[in-house]
Short mmCIF file of C-alpha atoms and ligand atoms in Angstrom, two decimals:
data_model
loop_
_atom_site.label_atom_id
_atom_site.label_comp_id
_atom_site.label_asym_id
_atom_site.label_seq_id
_atom_site.Cartn_x
_atom_site.Cartn_y
_atom_site.Cartn_z
CA UNK A 139 48.04 -13.08 -27.14
CA UNK A 140 44.79 -11.18 -26.70
CA UNK A 141 45.00 -7.46 -26.09
CA UNK A 142 42.24 -7.74 -23.50
CA UNK A 143 42.65 -8.39 -19.77
CA UNK A 144 40.32 -11.39 -20.08
CA UNK A 145 39.21 -13.82 -22.75
CA UNK A 146 35.86 -13.91 -20.96
CA UNK A 147 34.30 -11.74 -18.29
CA UNK A 148 31.08 -12.94 -16.68
CA UNK A 149 28.72 -10.56 -14.90
CA UNK A 150 26.63 -12.43 -12.33
CA UNK A 151 27.67 -15.38 -10.17
CA UNK A 152 24.45 -17.40 -10.31
CA UNK A 153 23.59 -20.69 -11.98
CA UNK A 154 24.39 -19.60 -15.54
CA UNK A 155 27.26 -17.24 -14.77
CA UNK A 156 29.25 -19.59 -12.55
CA UNK A 157 28.87 -22.46 -15.00
CA UNK A 158 30.08 -20.37 -17.97
CA UNK A 159 33.01 -18.95 -16.01
CA UNK A 160 34.11 -22.22 -14.45
CA UNK A 161 33.99 -24.28 -17.63
CA UNK A 162 35.65 -21.58 -19.77
CA UNK A 163 38.42 -21.23 -17.18
CA UNK A 164 38.91 -24.98 -17.04
CA UNK A 165 39.43 -24.90 -20.82
CA UNK A 166 42.40 -22.63 -20.21
CA UNK A 167 40.68 -19.32 -20.96
CA UNK A 168 41.53 -16.30 -18.84
CA UNK A 169 38.25 -15.63 -17.03
CA UNK A 170 36.99 -13.02 -14.59
CA UNK A 171 33.62 -13.12 -12.86
CA UNK A 172 31.85 -10.50 -10.74
CA UNK A 173 29.00 -11.09 -8.29
CA UNK A 174 27.37 -8.24 -6.37
CA UNK A 175 25.71 -10.31 -3.64
CA UNK A 176 26.61 -13.94 -3.04
CA UNK A 177 28.03 -16.63 -5.31
CA UNK A 178 25.47 -19.28 -6.18
CA UNK A 179 22.90 -16.68 -7.19
CA UNK A 180 19.17 -16.88 -6.79
CA UNK A 181 18.92 -20.67 -6.91
CA UNK A 182 21.40 -21.37 -4.14
CA UNK A 183 21.04 -18.29 -1.97
CA UNK A 184 17.34 -17.36 -2.18
CA UNK A 185 15.57 -19.69 -4.55
CA UNK A 186 15.40 -23.39 -5.29
CA UNK A 187 17.69 -24.69 -2.57
CA UNK A 188 16.52 -22.83 0.56
CA UNK A 189 12.96 -23.17 -0.73
CA UNK A 190 13.27 -26.96 -0.94
CA UNK A 191 14.77 -27.05 2.56
CA UNK A 192 11.72 -25.11 3.76
CA UNK A 193 9.46 -27.57 1.92
CA UNK A 194 11.06 -30.45 3.81
CA UNK A 195 10.65 -28.59 7.10
CA UNK A 196 6.99 -27.95 6.39
CA UNK A 197 6.21 -31.61 5.67
CA UNK A 198 6.99 -32.95 9.15
CA UNK A 199 3.71 -31.72 10.51
CA UNK A 200 1.83 -34.14 8.20
CA UNK A 201 4.37 -36.92 8.76
CA UNK A 202 3.74 -36.72 12.52
CA UNK A 203 -0.03 -36.81 12.00
CA UNK A 204 0.15 -39.70 9.53
CA UNK A 205 2.35 -41.75 11.85
CA UNK A 206 -0.58 -42.52 14.16
CA UNK A 207 -2.31 -44.62 11.50
CA UNK A 208 0.81 -46.75 11.31
CA UNK A 209 0.91 -47.45 15.02
CA UNK A 210 3.25 -44.70 16.12
CA UNK A 211 2.62 -42.44 19.02
CA UNK A 212 4.53 -39.25 18.44
CA UNK A 213 5.15 -37.08 21.47
CA UNK A 214 4.43 -33.40 21.59
CA UNK A 215 6.08 -31.72 18.59
CA UNK A 216 7.27 -28.15 18.44
CA UNK A 217 8.67 -26.12 15.61
CA UNK A 218 11.46 -23.58 16.02
CA UNK A 219 11.69 -21.16 13.07
CA UNK A 220 14.99 -19.67 14.23
CA UNK A 221 16.60 -23.10 14.32
CA UNK A 222 15.44 -23.80 10.78
CA UNK A 223 16.80 -20.47 9.53
CA UNK A 224 20.12 -21.11 11.27
CA UNK A 225 20.46 -24.60 9.79
CA UNK A 226 19.40 -23.38 6.35
CA UNK A 227 21.88 -20.48 6.45
CA UNK A 228 24.69 -22.84 7.38
CA UNK A 229 23.92 -25.12 4.44
CA UNK A 230 23.64 -22.19 2.03
CA UNK A 231 27.00 -20.85 3.21
CA UNK A 232 28.51 -24.29 2.59
CA UNK A 233 27.12 -24.38 -0.94
CA UNK A 234 28.28 -20.85 -1.63
CA UNK A 235 31.75 -21.95 -0.58
CA UNK A 236 31.62 -24.82 -3.08
CA UNK A 237 30.68 -22.46 -5.90
CA UNK A 238 33.63 -20.21 -5.08
CA UNK A 239 35.97 -23.17 -4.75
CA UNK A 240 34.95 -24.47 -8.18
CA UNK A 241 35.77 -21.11 -9.73
CA UNK A 242 38.99 -20.84 -7.79
CA UNK A 243 40.12 -24.35 -8.73
CA UNK A 244 39.49 -23.53 -12.38
CA UNK A 245 41.65 -20.41 -11.87
CA UNK A 246 38.97 -17.83 -12.64
CA UNK A 247 39.48 -14.39 -11.07
CA UNK A 248 36.66 -13.88 -8.57
CA UNK A 249 35.41 -10.35 -7.88
CA UNK A 250 32.95 -9.54 -5.11
CA UNK A 251 31.40 -6.49 -6.63
CA UNK A 252 28.70 -5.20 -8.89
CA UNK A 253 29.92 -4.88 -12.47
CA UNK A 254 28.61 -2.63 -15.22
CA UNK A 255 29.42 -2.25 -18.88
CA UNK A 256 31.21 0.82 -20.14
CA UNK A 257 31.36 -0.33 -23.73
CA UNK A 258 31.26 -3.58 -25.65
CA UNK A 259 34.60 -4.74 -24.24
CA UNK A 260 35.02 -2.78 -21.01
CA UNK A 261 33.56 -3.54 -17.59
CA UNK A 262 33.64 -1.34 -14.53
CA UNK A 263 34.02 -3.07 -11.18
CA UNK A 264 31.86 -0.81 -9.05
CA UNK A 265 33.45 -1.50 -5.65
CA UNK A 266 36.91 -0.33 -6.67
CA UNK A 267 36.00 1.74 -9.73
CA UNK A 268 38.61 -0.25 -11.63
CA UNK A 269 37.93 -1.16 -15.25
CA UNK A 270 38.83 -4.40 -16.98
CA UNK A 271 38.55 -5.39 -20.62
CA UNK A 272 37.41 -8.66 -22.14
CA UNK A 273 37.20 -10.24 -25.56
CA UNK A 274 33.85 -11.89 -24.75
CA UNK A 275 31.32 -10.97 -22.09
CA UNK A 276 28.55 -13.09 -20.63
CA UNK A 277 25.73 -11.27 -18.88
CA UNK A 278 24.03 -13.62 -16.43
CA UNK A 279 22.62 -11.18 -13.91
CA UNK A 280 19.29 -12.98 -13.39
CA UNK A 281 16.18 -11.23 -12.14
CA UNK A 282 14.62 -9.82 -8.97
CA UNK A 283 11.13 -9.90 -7.49
CA UNK A 284 8.82 -7.30 -8.96
CA UNK A 285 8.03 -5.02 -6.03
CA UNK A 286 4.78 -3.89 -7.54
CA UNK A 287 5.39 -0.28 -6.56
CA UNK A 288 2.02 0.79 -7.99
CA UNK A 289 0.35 -0.91 -5.02
CA UNK A 290 -0.27 1.54 -2.16
CA UNK A 291 1.61 0.08 0.80
CA UNK A 292 3.89 -2.12 -1.30
CA UNK A 293 6.82 -1.08 0.90
CA UNK A 294 5.17 -2.86 3.83
CA UNK A 295 5.19 -6.16 1.93
CA UNK A 296 7.91 -8.74 1.54
CA UNK A 297 9.04 -10.77 -1.46
CA UNK A 298 10.49 -14.27 -1.60
CA UNK A 299 13.90 -12.73 -0.82
CA UNK A 300 12.78 -11.65 2.66
CA UNK A 301 10.72 -14.78 3.26
CA UNK A 302 14.00 -16.64 3.72
CA UNK A 303 15.09 -14.34 6.54
CA UNK A 304 11.99 -13.41 8.54
CA UNK A 305 12.90 -12.71 12.16
CA UNK A 306 9.77 -14.45 13.39
CA UNK A 307 7.37 -16.91 11.84
CA UNK A 308 4.16 -14.89 11.39
CA UNK A 309 0.83 -16.18 12.69
CA UNK A 310 -0.80 -15.34 9.39
CA UNK A 311 0.32 -14.45 5.90
CA UNK A 312 -1.35 -13.19 2.74
CA UNK A 313 0.48 -14.19 -0.42
CA UNK A 314 -0.33 -12.45 -3.68
CA UNK A 315 0.33 -14.33 -6.90
CA UNK A 316 -0.66 -17.51 -8.64
CA UNK A 317 2.69 -18.69 -9.97
CA UNK A 318 4.76 -21.52 -8.59
CA UNK A 319 6.65 -19.35 -6.09
CA UNK A 320 3.41 -18.04 -4.53
CA UNK A 321 1.90 -21.52 -4.43
CA UNK A 322 5.00 -23.14 -2.96
CA UNK A 323 5.31 -20.56 -0.21
CA UNK A 324 1.60 -20.86 0.60
CA UNK A 325 2.14 -24.57 1.21
CA UNK A 326 5.38 -24.05 3.11
CA UNK A 327 3.91 -21.51 5.52
CA UNK A 328 0.77 -23.58 5.98
CA UNK A 329 2.85 -26.64 6.83
CA UNK A 330 4.74 -24.63 9.42
CA UNK A 331 1.49 -23.71 11.13
CA UNK A 332 0.84 -20.27 9.65
CA UNK A 333 -2.69 -19.24 8.68
CA UNK A 334 -2.36 -18.72 4.91
CA UNK A 335 -4.44 -16.86 2.34
CA UNK A 336 -3.42 -16.88 -1.32
CA UNK A 337 -4.86 -14.20 -3.55
CA UNK A 338 -4.63 -14.35 -7.32
CA UNK A 339 -6.21 -12.20 -10.00
CA UNK A 340 -6.68 -15.09 -12.49
CA UNK A 341 -9.43 -17.68 -12.65
CA UNK A 342 -7.18 -20.47 -11.41
CA UNK A 343 -3.70 -20.77 -9.88
CA UNK A 344 -0.70 -21.85 -11.97
CA UNK A 345 -1.64 -20.63 -15.42
CA UNK A 346 0.01 -22.61 -18.24
CA UNK A 347 -0.14 -25.85 -16.24
CA UNK A 348 -2.67 -28.54 -17.11
CA UNK A 349 -6.17 -27.70 -15.83
CA UNK A 350 -6.47 -30.94 -13.87
CA UNK A 351 -3.28 -30.14 -11.99
CA UNK A 352 -4.38 -26.59 -11.31
CA UNK A 353 -7.80 -27.55 -10.07
CA UNK A 354 -6.57 -30.60 -8.19
CA UNK A 355 -3.96 -28.61 -6.31
CA UNK A 356 -6.36 -25.76 -5.60
CA UNK A 357 -8.83 -28.24 -4.04
CA UNK A 358 -6.08 -29.99 -2.06
CA UNK A 359 -4.85 -26.68 -0.68
CA UNK A 360 -8.33 -25.61 0.38
CA UNK A 361 -8.95 -28.99 1.96
CA UNK A 362 -5.86 -28.46 4.10
CA UNK A 363 -7.10 -25.08 5.22
CA UNK A 364 -5.31 -22.67 2.88
CA UNK A 365 -7.70 -20.00 1.73
CA UNK A 366 -7.41 -19.45 -2.02
CA UNK A 367 -9.03 -16.31 -3.43
CA UNK A 368 -9.11 -16.19 -7.22
CA UNK A 369 -10.35 -13.30 -9.38
CA UNK A 370 -9.19 -10.87 -6.71
CA UNK A 371 -6.19 -8.62 -6.05
CA UNK A 372 -4.83 -6.55 -3.20
CA UNK A 373 -5.61 -2.87 -3.71
CA UNK A 374 -3.97 -1.41 -0.63
CA UNK A 375 -1.86 -2.49 2.32
CA UNK A 376 -1.84 -0.45 5.51
CA UNK A 377 -0.27 -0.82 8.94
CA UNK A 378 -2.41 -1.64 11.94
CA UNK A 379 -1.52 -2.00 15.59
CA UNK A 380 -1.41 -5.77 15.27
CA UNK A 381 0.18 -6.06 11.86
CA UNK A 382 -1.04 -5.32 8.35
CA UNK A 383 -4.41 -4.87 6.73
CA UNK A 384 -4.94 -5.64 3.06
CA UNK A 385 -7.96 -4.34 1.20
CA UNK A 386 -8.87 -6.45 -1.80
CA UNK A 387 -10.61 -5.47 -5.02
CA UNK A 388 -13.70 -7.35 -3.87
CA UNK A 389 -13.75 -5.28 -0.71
CA UNK A 390 -12.42 -7.83 1.80
CA UNK A 391 -10.29 -6.55 4.66
CA UNK A 392 -7.65 -9.10 5.52
CA UNK A 393 -5.72 -8.62 8.77
CA UNK A 394 -2.48 -10.53 8.64
CA UNK A 395 1.03 -10.53 10.08
CA UNK A 396 2.84 -10.48 6.76
CA UNK A 397 1.93 -9.74 3.15
CA UNK A 398 4.16 -11.40 0.57
CA UNK A 399 4.10 -10.37 -3.09
CA UNK A 400 5.07 -13.06 -5.57
CA UNK A 401 4.04 -11.22 -8.71
CA UNK A 402 6.73 -12.10 -11.16
CA UNK A 403 10.39 -11.25 -11.56
CA UNK A 404 12.10 -8.50 -13.53
CA UNK A 405 15.45 -8.82 -15.33
CA UNK A 406 18.34 -7.12 -13.46
CA UNK A 407 19.26 -4.88 -16.34
CA UNK A 408 18.79 -1.42 -14.85
CA UNK A 409 21.94 0.75 -14.88
CA UNK A 410 23.96 -2.13 -16.25
CA UNK A 411 25.44 0.00 -19.04
CA UNK A 412 23.64 -1.96 -21.73
CA UNK A 413 22.87 1.14 -23.76
CA UNK A 414 26.47 2.30 -23.69
CA UNK A 415 27.53 -1.10 -24.97
CA UNK A 416 24.73 -1.25 -27.55
CA UNK A 417 22.97 -4.28 -26.04
CA UNK A 418 19.26 -4.33 -26.90
CA UNK A 419 16.54 -5.18 -24.41
CA UNK A 420 12.84 -5.87 -24.86
CA UNK A 421 9.93 -3.96 -23.31
CA UNK A 422 10.39 -5.78 -20.00
CA UNK A 423 14.12 -5.07 -19.83
CA UNK A 424 15.15 -8.60 -20.77
CA UNK A 425 18.21 -8.89 -22.99
CA UNK A 426 17.27 -9.86 -26.52
CA UNK A 427 19.35 -12.79 -27.77
CA UNK A 428 19.51 -14.96 -30.87
CA UNK A 429 19.24 -18.76 -30.93
CA UNK A 430 22.81 -19.02 -29.60
CA UNK A 431 22.29 -16.59 -26.66
CA UNK A 432 24.19 -13.86 -28.51
CA UNK A 433 22.98 -10.32 -27.83
CA UNK A 434 22.72 -7.53 -30.40
CA UNK A 435 26.45 -6.96 -29.79
CA UNK A 436 28.40 -9.86 -31.35
CA UNK A 437 30.90 -10.41 -28.51
CA UNK A 438 28.32 -10.11 -25.72
CA UNK A 439 26.19 -13.10 -24.74
CA UNK A 440 23.36 -13.25 -22.24
CA UNK A 441 21.89 -16.29 -20.58
CA UNK A 442 19.60 -17.41 -17.81
CA UNK A 443 16.75 -15.41 -16.31
CA UNK A 444 17.98 -12.09 -17.69
CA UNK A 445 16.90 -13.22 -21.16
CA UNK A 446 13.40 -14.15 -19.94
CA UNK A 447 13.24 -17.35 -21.95
CA UNK A 448 12.54 -20.05 -19.35
CA UNK A 449 13.28 -19.03 -15.78
CA UNK A 450 14.66 -22.25 -14.32
CA UNK A 451 18.09 -23.18 -13.00
CA UNK A 452 18.75 -26.17 -15.28
CA UNK A 453 17.85 -23.99 -18.25
CA UNK A 454 20.39 -21.31 -17.25
CA UNK A 455 23.04 -24.02 -16.83
CA UNK A 456 22.15 -25.61 -20.17
CA UNK A 457 22.37 -22.22 -21.91
CA UNK A 458 25.80 -21.73 -20.34
CA UNK A 459 26.99 -25.10 -21.65
CA UNK A 460 25.67 -24.26 -25.13
CA UNK A 461 27.57 -20.96 -24.96
CA UNK A 462 30.77 -22.87 -24.16
CA UNK A 463 30.20 -25.31 -27.05
CA UNK A 464 29.45 -22.48 -29.46
CA UNK A 465 32.21 -20.07 -28.50
CA UNK A 466 35.05 -22.20 -27.17
CA UNK A 467 34.57 -25.60 -28.79
CA UNK A 468 33.78 -24.54 -32.33
CA UNK A 469 30.51 -26.45 -32.11
CA UNK A 470 27.59 -24.02 -32.58
CA UNK A 471 24.88 -25.31 -30.23
CA UNK A 472 21.44 -23.82 -29.74
CA UNK A 473 19.87 -24.23 -26.30
CA UNK A 474 16.99 -26.69 -26.53
CA UNK A 475 13.94 -25.33 -24.73
CA UNK A 476 11.58 -28.06 -25.84
CA UNK A 477 10.02 -30.52 -23.35
CA UNK A 478 11.45 -29.12 -20.14
CA UNK A 479 10.32 -31.24 -17.21
CA UNK A 480 9.51 -29.20 -14.15
CA UNK A 481 7.95 -29.40 -10.70
CA UNK A 482 5.92 -27.30 -8.34
CA UNK A 483 6.99 -28.18 -4.81
CA UNK A 484 3.57 -27.72 -3.36
CA UNK A 485 1.99 -30.32 -1.11
CA UNK A 486 0.97 -32.40 -3.02
CA UNK A 487 3.61 -31.75 -5.64
CA UNK A 488 3.07 -31.24 -9.33
CA UNK A 489 5.45 -32.83 -11.80
CA UNK A 490 4.97 -32.09 -15.44
CA UNK A 491 6.54 -32.35 -18.86
CA UNK A 492 5.24 -31.49 -22.29
CA UNK A 493 1.93 -30.03 -23.32
CA UNK A 494 -1.12 -29.47 -21.15
CA UNK A 495 -4.35 -30.98 -22.46
CA UNK A 496 -5.47 -27.48 -23.47
CA UNK A 497 -2.30 -26.69 -25.46
CA UNK A 498 -2.13 -30.15 -27.04
CA UNK A 499 -5.78 -29.75 -28.08
CA UNK A 500 -4.84 -26.62 -30.00
CA UNK A 501 -1.90 -28.28 -31.69
CA UNK A 502 -3.20 -31.74 -32.63
CA UNK A 503 -6.43 -32.82 -34.33
CA UNK A 504 -7.13 -35.73 -32.00
CA UNK A 505 -5.85 -36.62 -28.56
CA UNK A 506 -6.23 -39.65 -26.36
CA UNK A 507 -6.22 -38.64 -22.72
CA UNK A 508 -5.37 -41.26 -20.11
CA UNK A 509 -6.29 -40.09 -16.65
CA UNK A 510 -6.17 -41.81 -13.28
CA UNK A 511 -7.29 -40.38 -9.97
CA UNK A 512 -6.72 -42.43 -6.86
CA UNK A 513 -5.98 -42.34 -3.18
CA UNK A 514 -2.28 -43.03 -2.61
CA UNK A 515 -1.59 -46.21 -0.63
CA UNK A 516 0.08 -44.34 2.21
CA UNK A 517 -3.13 -42.42 2.81
CA UNK A 518 -5.10 -45.61 3.48
CA UNK A 519 -3.75 -46.25 6.97
CA UNK A 520 -2.94 -42.65 7.75
CA UNK A 521 -6.51 -41.74 6.90
CA UNK A 522 -5.35 -38.59 5.15
CA UNK A 523 -7.84 -37.32 2.61
CA UNK A 524 -5.81 -36.79 -0.51
CA UNK A 525 -5.70 -37.89 -4.08
CA UNK A 526 -3.12 -38.44 -6.74
CA UNK A 527 -3.89 -37.49 -10.33
CA UNK A 528 -1.91 -38.81 -13.29
CA UNK A 529 -2.48 -37.87 -16.84
CA UNK A 530 -0.92 -38.79 -20.16
CA UNK A 531 -1.77 -36.79 -23.27
CA UNK A 532 -1.27 -38.78 -26.45
CA UNK A 533 -1.38 -37.56 -30.04
CA UNK A 534 -3.81 -40.07 -31.60
CA UNK A 535 -2.19 -39.82 -35.01
CA UNK A 536 1.23 -41.20 -34.13
CA UNK A 537 0.54 -42.35 -30.52
CA UNK A 538 3.36 -40.12 -29.21
CA UNK A 539 3.01 -39.06 -25.58
CA UNK A 540 3.07 -35.27 -25.82
CA UNK A 541 2.30 -34.41 -22.21
CA UNK A 542 2.59 -36.12 -18.83
CA UNK A 543 1.25 -34.54 -15.64
CA UNK A 544 1.20 -35.75 -12.06
CA UNK A 545 -0.24 -34.32 -8.89
CA UNK A 546 0.89 -36.29 -5.89
CA UNK A 547 3.81 -37.33 -3.72
CA UNK A 548 7.19 -37.30 -5.43
CA UNK A 549 5.67 -35.96 -8.65
CA UNK A 550 8.83 -33.92 -9.24
CA UNK A 551 10.99 -37.04 -9.05
CA UNK A 552 8.68 -38.84 -11.49
CA UNK A 553 8.66 -35.87 -13.89
CA UNK A 554 12.42 -36.15 -14.26
CA UNK A 555 12.16 -39.72 -15.53
CA UNK A 556 9.10 -38.98 -17.66
CA UNK A 557 11.12 -36.14 -19.20
CA UNK A 558 13.51 -38.72 -20.67
CA UNK A 559 10.68 -40.72 -22.21
CA UNK A 560 9.08 -37.70 -23.84
CA UNK A 561 12.43 -36.40 -25.05
CA UNK A 562 13.08 -39.81 -26.57
CA UNK A 563 9.75 -39.57 -28.40
CA UNK A 564 8.18 -42.56 -26.65
CA UNK A 565 4.72 -43.59 -27.75
CA UNK A 566 1.87 -44.81 -25.59
CA UNK A 567 2.71 -48.31 -26.84
CA UNK A 568 6.19 -47.96 -25.29
CA UNK A 569 4.53 -47.08 -22.00
CA UNK A 570 2.21 -50.11 -22.36
CA UNK A 571 5.15 -52.43 -23.04
CA UNK A 572 6.87 -51.31 -19.86
CA UNK A 573 6.51 -53.54 -16.82
CA UNK A 574 5.03 -51.88 -13.75
CA UNK A 575 6.96 -51.47 -10.52
CA UNK A 576 4.60 -52.71 -7.87
CA UNK A 577 3.39 -51.42 -5.50
CA UNK A 578 4.11 -47.83 -6.42
CA UNK A 579 2.01 -44.86 -7.44
CA UNK A 580 4.09 -44.50 -10.60
CA UNK A 581 2.93 -47.88 -11.91
CA UNK A 582 -0.29 -46.17 -12.88
CA UNK A 583 1.68 -44.47 -15.67
CA UNK A 584 2.16 -47.79 -17.46
CA UNK A 585 -1.18 -49.41 -16.62
CA UNK A 586 -3.70 -46.95 -18.04
CA UNK A 587 -4.65 -49.11 -21.00
CA UNK A 588 -7.65 -47.36 -22.48
CA UNK A 589 -8.21 -43.66 -22.95
CA UNK A 590 -10.38 -41.95 -20.34
CA UNK A 591 -11.63 -39.68 -23.11
CA UNK A 592 -10.64 -38.18 -26.42
CA UNK A 593 -10.23 -34.60 -27.49
CA UNK A 594 -11.11 -33.83 -31.10
CA UNK A 595 -10.56 -30.34 -32.49
CA UNK A 596 -10.03 -29.09 -28.95
CA UNK A 597 -13.34 -30.54 -27.66
CA UNK A 598 -13.66 -33.40 -25.19
CA UNK A 599 -15.71 -36.24 -26.62
C1 FAD B 259 11.88 -18.42 -4.64
C2 FAD B 259 12.43 -19.06 -5.89
C3 FAD B 259 12.36 -20.41 -6.06
C4 FAD B 259 12.86 -21.01 -7.19
N1 FAD B 259 12.75 -22.35 -7.33
C5 FAD B 259 13.23 -22.97 -8.43
C6 FAD B 259 13.17 -24.38 -8.57
O1 FAD B 259 12.64 -25.08 -7.70
N2 FAD B 259 13.69 -24.94 -9.68
C7 FAD B 259 14.28 -24.19 -10.67
O2 FAD B 259 14.77 -24.75 -11.64
N3 FAD B 259 14.34 -22.83 -10.56
C8 FAD B 259 13.84 -22.22 -9.47
N4 FAD B 259 13.94 -20.85 -9.36
C9 FAD B 259 14.50 -20.07 -10.49
C10 FAD B 259 16.04 -20.08 -10.47
O3 FAD B 259 16.50 -19.65 -9.23
C11 FAD B 259 16.56 -19.20 -11.58
O4 FAD B 259 15.98 -19.59 -12.80
C12 FAD B 259 18.08 -19.29 -11.71
O5 FAD B 259 18.70 -18.93 -10.52
C13 FAD B 259 18.55 -18.40 -12.86
O6 FAD B 259 19.95 -18.39 -12.92
P1 FAD B 259 20.71 -17.13 -13.52
O7 FAD B 259 22.16 -17.51 -13.58
O8 FAD B 259 20.05 -16.68 -14.74
O9 FAD B 259 20.49 -15.96 -12.47
P2 FAD B 259 20.69 -15.89 -10.91
O10 FAD B 259 20.84 -17.22 -10.30
O11 FAD B 259 19.63 -15.00 -10.42
O12 FAD B 259 22.09 -15.18 -10.76
C14 FAD B 259 22.30 -13.85 -11.11
C15 FAD B 259 23.34 -13.27 -10.19
O13 FAD B 259 23.80 -12.04 -10.71
C16 FAD B 259 24.04 -11.15 -9.64
N5 FAD B 259 24.04 -9.80 -10.22
C17 FAD B 259 22.98 -9.09 -10.67
N6 FAD B 259 23.40 -7.93 -11.22
C18 FAD B 259 24.74 -7.92 -11.09
C19 FAD B 259 25.75 -6.99 -11.48
N7 FAD B 259 25.47 -5.88 -12.15
N8 FAD B 259 27.04 -7.28 -11.17
C20 FAD B 259 27.34 -8.42 -10.51
N9 FAD B 259 26.44 -9.33 -10.14
C21 FAD B 259 25.16 -9.09 -10.45
C22 FAD B 259 22.91 -11.43 -8.68
O14 FAD B 259 23.27 -11.02 -7.37
C23 FAD B 259 22.79 -12.94 -8.80
O15 FAD B 259 23.57 -13.61 -7.83
C24 FAD B 259 13.45 -20.22 -8.21
C25 FAD B 259 13.54 -18.83 -8.05
C26 FAD B 259 13.03 -18.25 -6.91
C27 FAD B 259 13.12 -16.77 -6.75
#
């Protein structure tokens, strides 16, 4: 019998925390979990899920327009922001309930409070001031939007958190940032009829993605009417009678209803008692962990966004499952962060797995690049001007596909399947041997027979 109150105490009820707590409890461990806001965490409450619901909402506008080419006459359409928020909130509450139920069914003790460490085995439950002890502790407190407090007028701006609860849909919005959250919200608001400007200090949106995807999406967004300002930043935000005015580094004055900052996320490690417990963090405040998600204190583990490895929900869940294998199943398992398929839910979407052409060019002597750019079939009758880009990056030496990138409808869905092929180490010959599904856009992935070009020593030839 352990001398601690709990075998495991989990701080943070998001993707990684809930998974660790639920599975450990279902293995018969005595588990407690504390969440300071709402169970489900960022992904369910103010991230992936509500964002995707917003993406769906924002697509109807184009669906209605496209319908005409297919013989439909669609009556006058009208969008009601409040109705969307209401429906979204109802769904999120349902999902939150499921997360709680899962924990409850597994017999974990659920605490609705902030929790902080007092020492390596003691946790303070802030709401009641009560302390509990635990043999093992998992810290899965995630991250929060960086408020960019150095920006004069930052307090007038919103982050993605508030974007999910705006009282009114603004007429115009300025979004700062070039990452996937900024890009996705730019497309969402545009689809809902908002006049959108995206401002990003870098040369091109979505750094670390393949150049073709970045450029292709940038062009598609501008073609739709989203203004994309690169090489520029907001220097000041002030209030005006009508709304907000943002002054940019290049001297533009942008009058908008709302300014949203999507400038990265910081780990939620402030005042968490990490020092008292001896848990080390890096310069950004992320908890430093070893290959098994173990912190500098042997009985304390950290997983998910708070460790700043890869900030994605499936990664946090995978790290939680590896923690369970390692600690409770006597099967030391390192999280595998290689070849993570991912999507940007822009319009068109990006789906990607593996290396960009640029990164592959640095790693391999010679690449074969297979690239197709075409108008999707649906756009023929709808008359919509859009293109799909597909790209396979192949290491010429062993013919392995080391990167696959798609810009177009359902690219996220395709990336999931491509992820399996890359993980399995498929070669271009495996792709060539695969029968096409016709007529689909995806068939292009198995019918690009000769390289569009080669890259040798990082140079296109
Ligand atoms: C707008 C947006 C869109 C996103 N879209 C996607 C997507 O499409 N796909 C994808 O894979 N990922 C997406 N993500 C990222 C994803 O949400 C995160 O990677 C994931 O939620 C990380 O899980 P986690 O368990 O590490 O942390 P979180 O889910 O953030 O959970 C941490 C929890 O800990 C709680 N907490 C913090 N401190 C304490 C404390 N001291 N005591 C108690 N509780 C505490 C927080 O309230 C939070 O609920 C998105 C994120 C955002 C912001």
